[in-house]
Tab-separated table of C-alpha atoms and ligand atoms in Angstrom:
chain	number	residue	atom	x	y	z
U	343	UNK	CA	96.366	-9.695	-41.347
U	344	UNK	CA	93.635	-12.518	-42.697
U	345	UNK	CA	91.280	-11.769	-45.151
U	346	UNK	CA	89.592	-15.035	-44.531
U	347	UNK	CA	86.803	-15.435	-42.273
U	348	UNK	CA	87.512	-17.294	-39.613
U	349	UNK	CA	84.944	-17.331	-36.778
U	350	UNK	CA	81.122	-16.417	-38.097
U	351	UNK	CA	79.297	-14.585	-35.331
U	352	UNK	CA	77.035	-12.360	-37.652
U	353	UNK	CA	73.839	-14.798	-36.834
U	354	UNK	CA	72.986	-18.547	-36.477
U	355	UNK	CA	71.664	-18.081	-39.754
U	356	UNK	CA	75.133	-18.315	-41.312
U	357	UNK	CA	75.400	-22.555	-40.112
U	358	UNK	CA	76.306	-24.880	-42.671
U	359	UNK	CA	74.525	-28.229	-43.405
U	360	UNK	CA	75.777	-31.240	-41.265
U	361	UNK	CA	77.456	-34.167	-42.884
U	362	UNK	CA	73.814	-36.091	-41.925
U	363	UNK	CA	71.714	-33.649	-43.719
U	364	UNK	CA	73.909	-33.629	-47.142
U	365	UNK	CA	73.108	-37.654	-47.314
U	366	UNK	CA	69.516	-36.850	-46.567
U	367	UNK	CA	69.051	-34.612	-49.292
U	368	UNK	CA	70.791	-37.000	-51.762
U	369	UNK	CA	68.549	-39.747	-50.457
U	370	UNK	CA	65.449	-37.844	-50.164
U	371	UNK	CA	62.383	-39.421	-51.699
U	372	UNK	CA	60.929	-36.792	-53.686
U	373	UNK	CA	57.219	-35.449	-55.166
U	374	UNK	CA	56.117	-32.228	-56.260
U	375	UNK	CA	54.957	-30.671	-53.341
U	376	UNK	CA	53.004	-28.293	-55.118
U	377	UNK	CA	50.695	-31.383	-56.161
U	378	UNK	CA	50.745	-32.372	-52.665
U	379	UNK	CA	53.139	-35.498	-53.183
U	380	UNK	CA	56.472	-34.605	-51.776
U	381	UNK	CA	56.934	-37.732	-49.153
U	382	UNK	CA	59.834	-36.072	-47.355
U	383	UNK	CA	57.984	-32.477	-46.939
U	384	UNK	CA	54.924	-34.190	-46.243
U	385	UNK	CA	56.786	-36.426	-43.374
U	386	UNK	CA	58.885	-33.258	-41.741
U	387	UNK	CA	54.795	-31.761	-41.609
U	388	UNK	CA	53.516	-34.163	-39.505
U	389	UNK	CA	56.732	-34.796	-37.162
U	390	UNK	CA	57.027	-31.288	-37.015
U	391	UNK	CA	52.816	-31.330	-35.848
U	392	UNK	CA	53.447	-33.859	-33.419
U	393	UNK	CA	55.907	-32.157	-32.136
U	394	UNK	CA	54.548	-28.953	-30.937
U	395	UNK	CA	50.779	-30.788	-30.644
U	396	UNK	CA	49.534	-28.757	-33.258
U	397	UNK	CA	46.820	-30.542	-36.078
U	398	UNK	CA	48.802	-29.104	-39.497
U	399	UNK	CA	52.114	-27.933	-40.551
U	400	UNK	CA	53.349	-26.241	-43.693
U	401	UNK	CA	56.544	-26.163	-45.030
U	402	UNK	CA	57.802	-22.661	-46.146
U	403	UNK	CA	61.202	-21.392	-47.295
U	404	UNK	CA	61.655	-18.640	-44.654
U	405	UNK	CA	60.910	-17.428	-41.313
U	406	UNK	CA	59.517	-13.960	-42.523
U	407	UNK	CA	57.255	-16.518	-44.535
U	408	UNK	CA	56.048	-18.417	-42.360
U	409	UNK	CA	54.903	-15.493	-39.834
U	410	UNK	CA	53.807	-13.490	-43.202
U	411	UNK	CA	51.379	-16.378	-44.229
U	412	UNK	CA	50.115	-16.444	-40.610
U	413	UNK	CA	49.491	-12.706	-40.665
U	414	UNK	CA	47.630	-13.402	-44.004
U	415	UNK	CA	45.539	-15.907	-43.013
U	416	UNK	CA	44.349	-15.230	-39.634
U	417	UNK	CA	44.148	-11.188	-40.822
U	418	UNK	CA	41.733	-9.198	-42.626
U	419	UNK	CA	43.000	-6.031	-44.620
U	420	UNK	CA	42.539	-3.398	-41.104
U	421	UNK	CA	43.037	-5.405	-39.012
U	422	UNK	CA	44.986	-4.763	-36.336
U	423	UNK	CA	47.715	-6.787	-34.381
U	424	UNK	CA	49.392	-6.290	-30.832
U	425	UNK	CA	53.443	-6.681	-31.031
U	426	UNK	CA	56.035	-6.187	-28.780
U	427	UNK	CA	57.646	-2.660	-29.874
U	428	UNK	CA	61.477	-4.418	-30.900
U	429	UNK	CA	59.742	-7.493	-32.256
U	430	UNK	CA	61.264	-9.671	-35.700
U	431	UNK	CA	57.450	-9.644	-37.419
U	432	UNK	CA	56.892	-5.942	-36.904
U	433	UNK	CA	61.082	-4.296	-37.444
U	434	UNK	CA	62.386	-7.055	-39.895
U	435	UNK	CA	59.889	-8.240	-41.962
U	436	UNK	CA	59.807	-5.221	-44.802
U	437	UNK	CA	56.326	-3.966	-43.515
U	438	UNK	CA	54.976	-7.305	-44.497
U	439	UNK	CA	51.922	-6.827	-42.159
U	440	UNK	CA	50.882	-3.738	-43.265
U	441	UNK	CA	51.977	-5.201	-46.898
U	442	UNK	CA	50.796	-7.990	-47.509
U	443	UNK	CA	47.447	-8.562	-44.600
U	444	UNK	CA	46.918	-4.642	-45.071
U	445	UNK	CA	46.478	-4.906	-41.294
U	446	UNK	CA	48.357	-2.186	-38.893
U	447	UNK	CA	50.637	-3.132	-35.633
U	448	UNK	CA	50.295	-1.477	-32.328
U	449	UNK	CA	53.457	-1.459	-30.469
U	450	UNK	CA	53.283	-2.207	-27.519
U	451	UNK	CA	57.413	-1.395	-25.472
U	452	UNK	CA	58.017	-4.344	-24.048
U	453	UNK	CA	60.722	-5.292	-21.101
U	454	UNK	CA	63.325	-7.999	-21.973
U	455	UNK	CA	60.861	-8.922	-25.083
U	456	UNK	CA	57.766	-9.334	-22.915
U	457	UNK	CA	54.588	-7.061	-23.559
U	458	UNK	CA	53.966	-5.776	-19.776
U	459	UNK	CA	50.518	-7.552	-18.623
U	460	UNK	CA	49.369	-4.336	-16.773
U	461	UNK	CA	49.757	-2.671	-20.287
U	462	UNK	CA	48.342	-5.244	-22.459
U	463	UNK	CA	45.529	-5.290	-20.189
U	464	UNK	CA	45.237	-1.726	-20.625
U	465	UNK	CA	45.224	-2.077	-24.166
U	466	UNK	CA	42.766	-4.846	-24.575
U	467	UNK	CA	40.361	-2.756	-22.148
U	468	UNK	CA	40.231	0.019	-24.777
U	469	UNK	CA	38.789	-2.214	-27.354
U	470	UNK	CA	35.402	-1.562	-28.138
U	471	UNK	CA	34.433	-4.619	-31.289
U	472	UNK	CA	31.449	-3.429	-31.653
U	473	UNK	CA	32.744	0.500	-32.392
U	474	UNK	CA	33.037	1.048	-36.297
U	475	UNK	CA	35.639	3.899	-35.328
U	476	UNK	CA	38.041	1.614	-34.198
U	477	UNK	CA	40.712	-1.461	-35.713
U	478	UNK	CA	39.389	-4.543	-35.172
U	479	UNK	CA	41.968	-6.177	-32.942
U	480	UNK	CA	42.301	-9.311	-34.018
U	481	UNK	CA	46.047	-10.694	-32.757
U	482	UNK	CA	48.688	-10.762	-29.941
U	483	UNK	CA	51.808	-11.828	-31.463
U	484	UNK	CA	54.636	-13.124	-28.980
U	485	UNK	CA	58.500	-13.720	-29.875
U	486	UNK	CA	60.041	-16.776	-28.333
U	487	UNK	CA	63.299	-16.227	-27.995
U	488	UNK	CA	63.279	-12.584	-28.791
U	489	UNK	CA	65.778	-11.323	-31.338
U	490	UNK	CA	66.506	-7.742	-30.509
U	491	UNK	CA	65.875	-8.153	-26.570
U	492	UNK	CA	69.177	-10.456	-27.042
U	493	UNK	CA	68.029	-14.324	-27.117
U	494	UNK	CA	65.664	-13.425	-24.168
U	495	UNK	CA	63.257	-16.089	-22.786
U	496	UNK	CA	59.613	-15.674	-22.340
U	497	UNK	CA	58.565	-17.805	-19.496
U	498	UNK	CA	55.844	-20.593	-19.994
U	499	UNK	CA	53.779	-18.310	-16.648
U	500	UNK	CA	53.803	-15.357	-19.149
U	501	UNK	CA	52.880	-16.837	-21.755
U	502	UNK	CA	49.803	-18.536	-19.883
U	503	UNK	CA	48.881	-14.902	-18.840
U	504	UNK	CA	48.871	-13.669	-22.717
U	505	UNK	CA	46.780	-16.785	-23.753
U	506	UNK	CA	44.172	-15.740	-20.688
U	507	UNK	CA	43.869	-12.491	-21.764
U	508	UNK	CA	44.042	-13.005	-25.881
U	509	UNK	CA	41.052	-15.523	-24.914
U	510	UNK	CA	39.201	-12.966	-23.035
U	511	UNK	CA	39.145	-11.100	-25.541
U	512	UNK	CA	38.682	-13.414	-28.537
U	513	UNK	CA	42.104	-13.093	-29.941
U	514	UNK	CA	44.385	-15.120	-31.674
U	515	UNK	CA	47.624	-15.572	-30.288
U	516	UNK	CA	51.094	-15.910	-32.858
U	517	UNK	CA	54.141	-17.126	-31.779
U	518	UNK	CA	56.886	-16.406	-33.846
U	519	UNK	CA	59.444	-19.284	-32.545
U	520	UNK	CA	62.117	-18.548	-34.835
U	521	UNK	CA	63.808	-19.970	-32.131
U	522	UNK	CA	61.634	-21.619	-29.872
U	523	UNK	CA	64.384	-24.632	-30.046
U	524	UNK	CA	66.633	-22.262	-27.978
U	525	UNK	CA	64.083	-21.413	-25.259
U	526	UNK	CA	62.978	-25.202	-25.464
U	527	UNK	CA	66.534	-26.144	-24.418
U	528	UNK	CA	67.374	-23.114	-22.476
U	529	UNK	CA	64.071	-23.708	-19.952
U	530	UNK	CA	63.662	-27.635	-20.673
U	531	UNK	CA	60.434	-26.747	-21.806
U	532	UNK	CA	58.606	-29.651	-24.130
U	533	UNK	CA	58.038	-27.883	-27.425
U	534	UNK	CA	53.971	-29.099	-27.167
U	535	UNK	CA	53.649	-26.507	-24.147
U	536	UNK	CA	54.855	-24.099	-26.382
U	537	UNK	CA	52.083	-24.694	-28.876
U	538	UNK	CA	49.704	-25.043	-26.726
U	539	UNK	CA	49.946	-21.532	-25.577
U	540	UNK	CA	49.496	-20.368	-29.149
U	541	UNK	CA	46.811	-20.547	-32.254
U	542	UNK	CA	49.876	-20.303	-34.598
U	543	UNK	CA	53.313	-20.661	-34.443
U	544	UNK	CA	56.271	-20.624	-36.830
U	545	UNK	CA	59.911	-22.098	-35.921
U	546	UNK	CA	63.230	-22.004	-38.187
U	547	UNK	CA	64.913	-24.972	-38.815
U	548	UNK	CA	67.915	-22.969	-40.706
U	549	UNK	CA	69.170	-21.089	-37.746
U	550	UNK	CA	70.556	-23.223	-34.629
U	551	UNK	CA	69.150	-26.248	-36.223
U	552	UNK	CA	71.645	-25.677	-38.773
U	553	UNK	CA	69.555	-27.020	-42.341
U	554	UNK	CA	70.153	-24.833	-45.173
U	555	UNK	CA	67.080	-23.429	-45.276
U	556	UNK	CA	62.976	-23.829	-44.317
U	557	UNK	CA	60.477	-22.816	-41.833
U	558	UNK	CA	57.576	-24.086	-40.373
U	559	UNK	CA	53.846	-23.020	-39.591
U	560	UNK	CA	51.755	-24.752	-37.366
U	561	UNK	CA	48.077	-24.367	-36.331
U	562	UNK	CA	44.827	-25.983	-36.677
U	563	UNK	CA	43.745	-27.633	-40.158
U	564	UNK	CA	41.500	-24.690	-41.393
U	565	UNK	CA	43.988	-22.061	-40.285
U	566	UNK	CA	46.689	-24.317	-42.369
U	567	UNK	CA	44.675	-24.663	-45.424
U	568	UNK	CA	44.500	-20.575	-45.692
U	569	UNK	CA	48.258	-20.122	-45.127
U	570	UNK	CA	49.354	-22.479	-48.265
U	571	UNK	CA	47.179	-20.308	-49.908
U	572	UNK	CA	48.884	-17.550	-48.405
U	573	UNK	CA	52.640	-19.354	-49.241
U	574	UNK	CA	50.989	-19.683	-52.965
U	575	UNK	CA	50.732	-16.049	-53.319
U	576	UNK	CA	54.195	-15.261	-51.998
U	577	UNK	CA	55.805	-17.457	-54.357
U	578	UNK	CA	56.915	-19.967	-51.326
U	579	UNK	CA	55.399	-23.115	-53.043
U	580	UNK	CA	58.104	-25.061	-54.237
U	581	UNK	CA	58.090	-28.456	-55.872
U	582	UNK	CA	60.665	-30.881	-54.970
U	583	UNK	CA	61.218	-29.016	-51.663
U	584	UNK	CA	61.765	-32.922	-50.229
U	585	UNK	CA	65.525	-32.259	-50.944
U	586	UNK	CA	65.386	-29.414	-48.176
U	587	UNK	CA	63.002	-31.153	-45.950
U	588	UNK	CA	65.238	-33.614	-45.925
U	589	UNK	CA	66.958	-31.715	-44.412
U	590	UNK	CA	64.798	-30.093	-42.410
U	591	UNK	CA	63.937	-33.879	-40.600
U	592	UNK	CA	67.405	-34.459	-39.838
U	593	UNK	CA	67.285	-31.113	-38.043
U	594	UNK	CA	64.638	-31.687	-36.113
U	595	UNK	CA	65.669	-35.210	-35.120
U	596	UNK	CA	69.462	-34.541	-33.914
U	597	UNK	CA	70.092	-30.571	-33.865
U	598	UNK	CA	67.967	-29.359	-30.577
U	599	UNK	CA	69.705	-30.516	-27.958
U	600	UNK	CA	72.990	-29.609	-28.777
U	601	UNK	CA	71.911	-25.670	-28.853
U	602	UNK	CA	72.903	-25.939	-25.154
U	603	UNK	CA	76.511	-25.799	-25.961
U	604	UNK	CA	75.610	-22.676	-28.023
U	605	UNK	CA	74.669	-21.098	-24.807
U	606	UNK	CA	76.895	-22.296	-23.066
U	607	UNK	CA	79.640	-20.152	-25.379
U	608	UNK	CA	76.818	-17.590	-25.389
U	609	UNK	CA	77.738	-17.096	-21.728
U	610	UNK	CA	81.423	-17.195	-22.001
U	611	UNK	CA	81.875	-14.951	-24.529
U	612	UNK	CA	79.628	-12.479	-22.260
U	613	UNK	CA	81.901	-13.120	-19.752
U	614	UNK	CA	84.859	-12.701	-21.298
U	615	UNK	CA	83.725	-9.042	-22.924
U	616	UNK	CA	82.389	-8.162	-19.732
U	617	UNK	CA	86.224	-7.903	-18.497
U	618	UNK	CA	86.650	-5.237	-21.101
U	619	UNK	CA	85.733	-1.462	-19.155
U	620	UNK	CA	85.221	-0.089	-22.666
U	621	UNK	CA	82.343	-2.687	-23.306
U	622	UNK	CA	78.854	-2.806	-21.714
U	623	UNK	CA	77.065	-6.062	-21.606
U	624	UNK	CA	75.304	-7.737	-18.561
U	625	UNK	CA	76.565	-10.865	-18.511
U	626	UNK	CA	73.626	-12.820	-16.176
U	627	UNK	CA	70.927	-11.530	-19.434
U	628	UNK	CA	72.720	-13.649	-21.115
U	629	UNK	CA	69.862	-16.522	-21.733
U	630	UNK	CA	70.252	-18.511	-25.036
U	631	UNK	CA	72.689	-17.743	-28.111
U	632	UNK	CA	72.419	-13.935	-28.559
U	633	UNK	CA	75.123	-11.894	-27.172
U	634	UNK	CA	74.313	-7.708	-27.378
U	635	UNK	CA	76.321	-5.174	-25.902
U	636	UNK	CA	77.280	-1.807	-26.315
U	637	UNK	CA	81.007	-0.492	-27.011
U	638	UNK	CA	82.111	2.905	-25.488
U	639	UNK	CA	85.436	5.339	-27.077
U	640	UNK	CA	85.891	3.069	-30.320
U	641	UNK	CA	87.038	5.600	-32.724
U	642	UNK	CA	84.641	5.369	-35.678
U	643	UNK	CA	81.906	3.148	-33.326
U	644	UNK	CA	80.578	0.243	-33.885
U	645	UNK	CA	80.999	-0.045	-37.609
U	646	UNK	CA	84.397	0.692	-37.567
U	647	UNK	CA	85.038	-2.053	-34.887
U	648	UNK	CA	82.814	-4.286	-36.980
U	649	UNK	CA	85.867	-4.183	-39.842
U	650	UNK	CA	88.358	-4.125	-37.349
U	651	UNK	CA	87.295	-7.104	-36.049
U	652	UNK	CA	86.337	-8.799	-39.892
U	653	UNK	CA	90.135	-7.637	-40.265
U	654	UNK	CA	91.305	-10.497	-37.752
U	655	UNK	CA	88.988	-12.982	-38.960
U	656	UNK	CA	85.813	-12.253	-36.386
U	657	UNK	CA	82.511	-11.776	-37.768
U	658	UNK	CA	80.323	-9.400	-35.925
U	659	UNK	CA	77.117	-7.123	-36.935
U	660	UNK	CA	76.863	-3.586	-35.717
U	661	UNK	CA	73.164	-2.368	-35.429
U	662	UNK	CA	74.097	1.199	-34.906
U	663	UNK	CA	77.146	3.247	-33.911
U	664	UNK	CA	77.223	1.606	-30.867
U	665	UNK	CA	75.569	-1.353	-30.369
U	666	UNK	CA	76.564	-4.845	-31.757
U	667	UNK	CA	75.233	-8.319	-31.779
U	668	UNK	CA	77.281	-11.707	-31.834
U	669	UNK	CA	75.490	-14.988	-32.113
U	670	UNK	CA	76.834	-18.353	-31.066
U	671	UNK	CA	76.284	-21.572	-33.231
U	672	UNK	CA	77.088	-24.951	-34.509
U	673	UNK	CA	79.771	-23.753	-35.886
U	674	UNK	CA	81.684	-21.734	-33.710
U	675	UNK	CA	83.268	-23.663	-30.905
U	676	UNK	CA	85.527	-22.678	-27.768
U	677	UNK	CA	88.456	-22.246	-30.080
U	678	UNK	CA	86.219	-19.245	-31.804
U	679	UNK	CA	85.028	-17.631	-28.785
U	680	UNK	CA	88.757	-17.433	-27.331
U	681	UNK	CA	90.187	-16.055	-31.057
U	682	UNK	CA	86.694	-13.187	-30.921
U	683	UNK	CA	87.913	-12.366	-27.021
U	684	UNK	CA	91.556	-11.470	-28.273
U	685	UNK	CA	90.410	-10.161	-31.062
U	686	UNK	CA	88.465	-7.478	-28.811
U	687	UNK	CA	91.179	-7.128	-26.647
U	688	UNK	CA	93.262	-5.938	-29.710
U	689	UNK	CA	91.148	-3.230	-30.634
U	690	UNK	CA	90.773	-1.900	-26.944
U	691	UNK	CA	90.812	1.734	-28.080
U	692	UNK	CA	93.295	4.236	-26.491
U	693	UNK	CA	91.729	6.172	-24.396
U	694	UNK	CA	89.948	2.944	-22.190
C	1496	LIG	N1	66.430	-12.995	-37.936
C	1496	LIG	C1	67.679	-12.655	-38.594
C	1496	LIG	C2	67.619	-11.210	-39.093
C	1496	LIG	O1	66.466	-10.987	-39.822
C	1496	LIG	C3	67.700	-10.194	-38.011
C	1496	LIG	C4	68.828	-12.876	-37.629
C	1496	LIG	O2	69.977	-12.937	-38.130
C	1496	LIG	O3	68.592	-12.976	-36.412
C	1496	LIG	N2	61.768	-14.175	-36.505
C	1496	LIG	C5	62.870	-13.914	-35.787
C	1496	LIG	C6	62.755	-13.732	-34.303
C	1496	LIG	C7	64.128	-13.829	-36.400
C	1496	LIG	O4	65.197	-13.557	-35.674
C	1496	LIG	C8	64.212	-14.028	-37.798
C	1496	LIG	C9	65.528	-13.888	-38.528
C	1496	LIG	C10	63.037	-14.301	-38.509
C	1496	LIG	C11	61.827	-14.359	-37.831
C	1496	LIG	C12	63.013	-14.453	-40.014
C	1496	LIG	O5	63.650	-15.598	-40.444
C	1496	LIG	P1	64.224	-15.696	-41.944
C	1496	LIG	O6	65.559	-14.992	-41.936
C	1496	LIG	O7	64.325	-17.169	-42.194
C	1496	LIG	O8	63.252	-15.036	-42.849
């Protein structure tokens, strides 16, 4: 059986450089960003602003950074922030809110990633600012595409409705766009309608967009100023950081549109394991480049099938006994979705 790994499904994280980025990085004019004189960082900031009509960018090394340094500099230590219940900044991020902006989350369960209105309105009519009893609620984050609610979409109308009521209220709204390039492409939404629904958002460019690494916040100048204070603290300032915003540019300027073939493959790997009884997955939920499901009579679960599945050279994660996630990318292509389908079909257990 191969050892090797042959098709990568774990995340989009796992993408490799393109051929276009390597000669970037060894042409990239370079400063010491720390100093403020890194051309190439400096020029990925302000495409990157244009692009989503925000004033200021800043270049970080991560995702979790980039929504950490938000949470830091719009937050105040108790503080508190509304998040979807499954959401990346509140499950993934090692407690980083409570952490590092000393401010606590209410969950709020959402549906397919979105907070209900009816209960965020609910919510935000508890709120009493001037009450000294109570958090003062200061933020509404929003995940665009969301992660755990499997590459789901939130629509530009919801969106609008969260902005209405965060501005009722006098919130700030976050949006953490890890990837906002997949809904982007997915809806044909420009990426400037995206920021315009939010005070703050942060996008990966080392997930579809396939650079090695790097993240970007975006927001307003004063908001921007606080958060490379914020990246200073975390230990995210780095000096000739050109040589992955290099990168980062070449991502920007030739790696969105393609993500439609990602969900394209998305779809027709959902398909494809829908045919399987022992499998459940609704195909039609299938939005952008996240495939979940849930596997049924696997002897051991989902780990089990996990290294079954490494074992003939398909790369899966389980997230519990039985539920798994597969992610479709640059570099996976028909070939790999067709090699993960039999590979499923081999490990059909006995008793389906
Ligand atoms: N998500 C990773 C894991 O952490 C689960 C993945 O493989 O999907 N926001 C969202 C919505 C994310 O999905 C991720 C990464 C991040 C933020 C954090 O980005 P990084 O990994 O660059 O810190």
């Amino acid at each position: 059986m191969p050892t090797e790994t042959l098709a990568d499904f774990r995340s989009d994280t796992v993408t490799r450089p393109t051929p276009e980025m390597y000669e970037a990085m060894a042409r990239a004019e370079l400063g010491d960003d720390v100093l403020g004189d890194d051309p190439t960082v400096k020029a990925l900031e302000a495409e990157a602003a244009v692009r989503f009509g925000k004033e200021a960018a800043v270049f970080v090394p991560s995702g979790t950074m980039a929504n950490q340094a938000a949470m830091m500099a719009w937050l105040r230590p108790g503080d508190e922030v509304l998040c979807e219940a499954a959401s990346h900044v509140f499950n993934f991020e090692g407690g980083g809110m409570a952490r590092l902006a000393g401010a606590q989350a209410r969950q709020i369960p959402g549906v397919r990633g979105q907070m209900p209105i009816a209960l965020l309105e609910e919510t935000l009519a508890a709120i009493r600012p001037g009450n000294e009893h109570q958090p003062r609620t200061r933020l509404v984050a929003v995940e665009n595409t969301h992660n755990l609610a499997g590459g789901a979409v939130l629509a530009c109308d919801y969106l609008e409705r969260v902005r209405a009521l965060a501005d009722e209220r006098g919130l700030v709204v976050h949006l953490d766009g890890a990837r906002i390039f997949n809904a982007a492409v997915a809806t044909g939404t420009p990426l400037a309608r995206y920021g315009a629904l939010a005070d703050s958002v942060s996008c990966c460019l080392s997930k579809g967009l396939s650079a090695p690494a790097g993240s970007l916040l975006l927001g307003p100048v004063a908001f921007i100023a606080e958060a490379r204070r914020a990246r200073k603290v975390l230990g995210g300032a780095m000096r000739q950081s050109g040589i992955l915003a290099a990168a980062g540019r070449v991502a920007l300027a030739t790696m969105i549109e393609r993500l439609a073939d990602d969900h394209r493959r998305a779809r027709a790997l959902a398909a494809g394991l829908a045919e399987l009884d022992w499998i459940d997955i609704d195909p039609g939920a299938v939005e952008t480049n996240i495939v979940r499901f849930a596997i049924r009579g696997y002897p051991g679960g989902a780990h089990a099938l996990q290294a079954a599945l490494a074992a003939r050279g398909v790369r899966t994660i389980a997230f519990s006994p039985t539920r798994m996630r597969m992610v479709t990318h640059k570099d996976v292509g028909d070939e790999h979705v067709a090699m993960a389908l039999t590979a499923f079909r081999g490990e059909t257990p006995a008793a389906a």
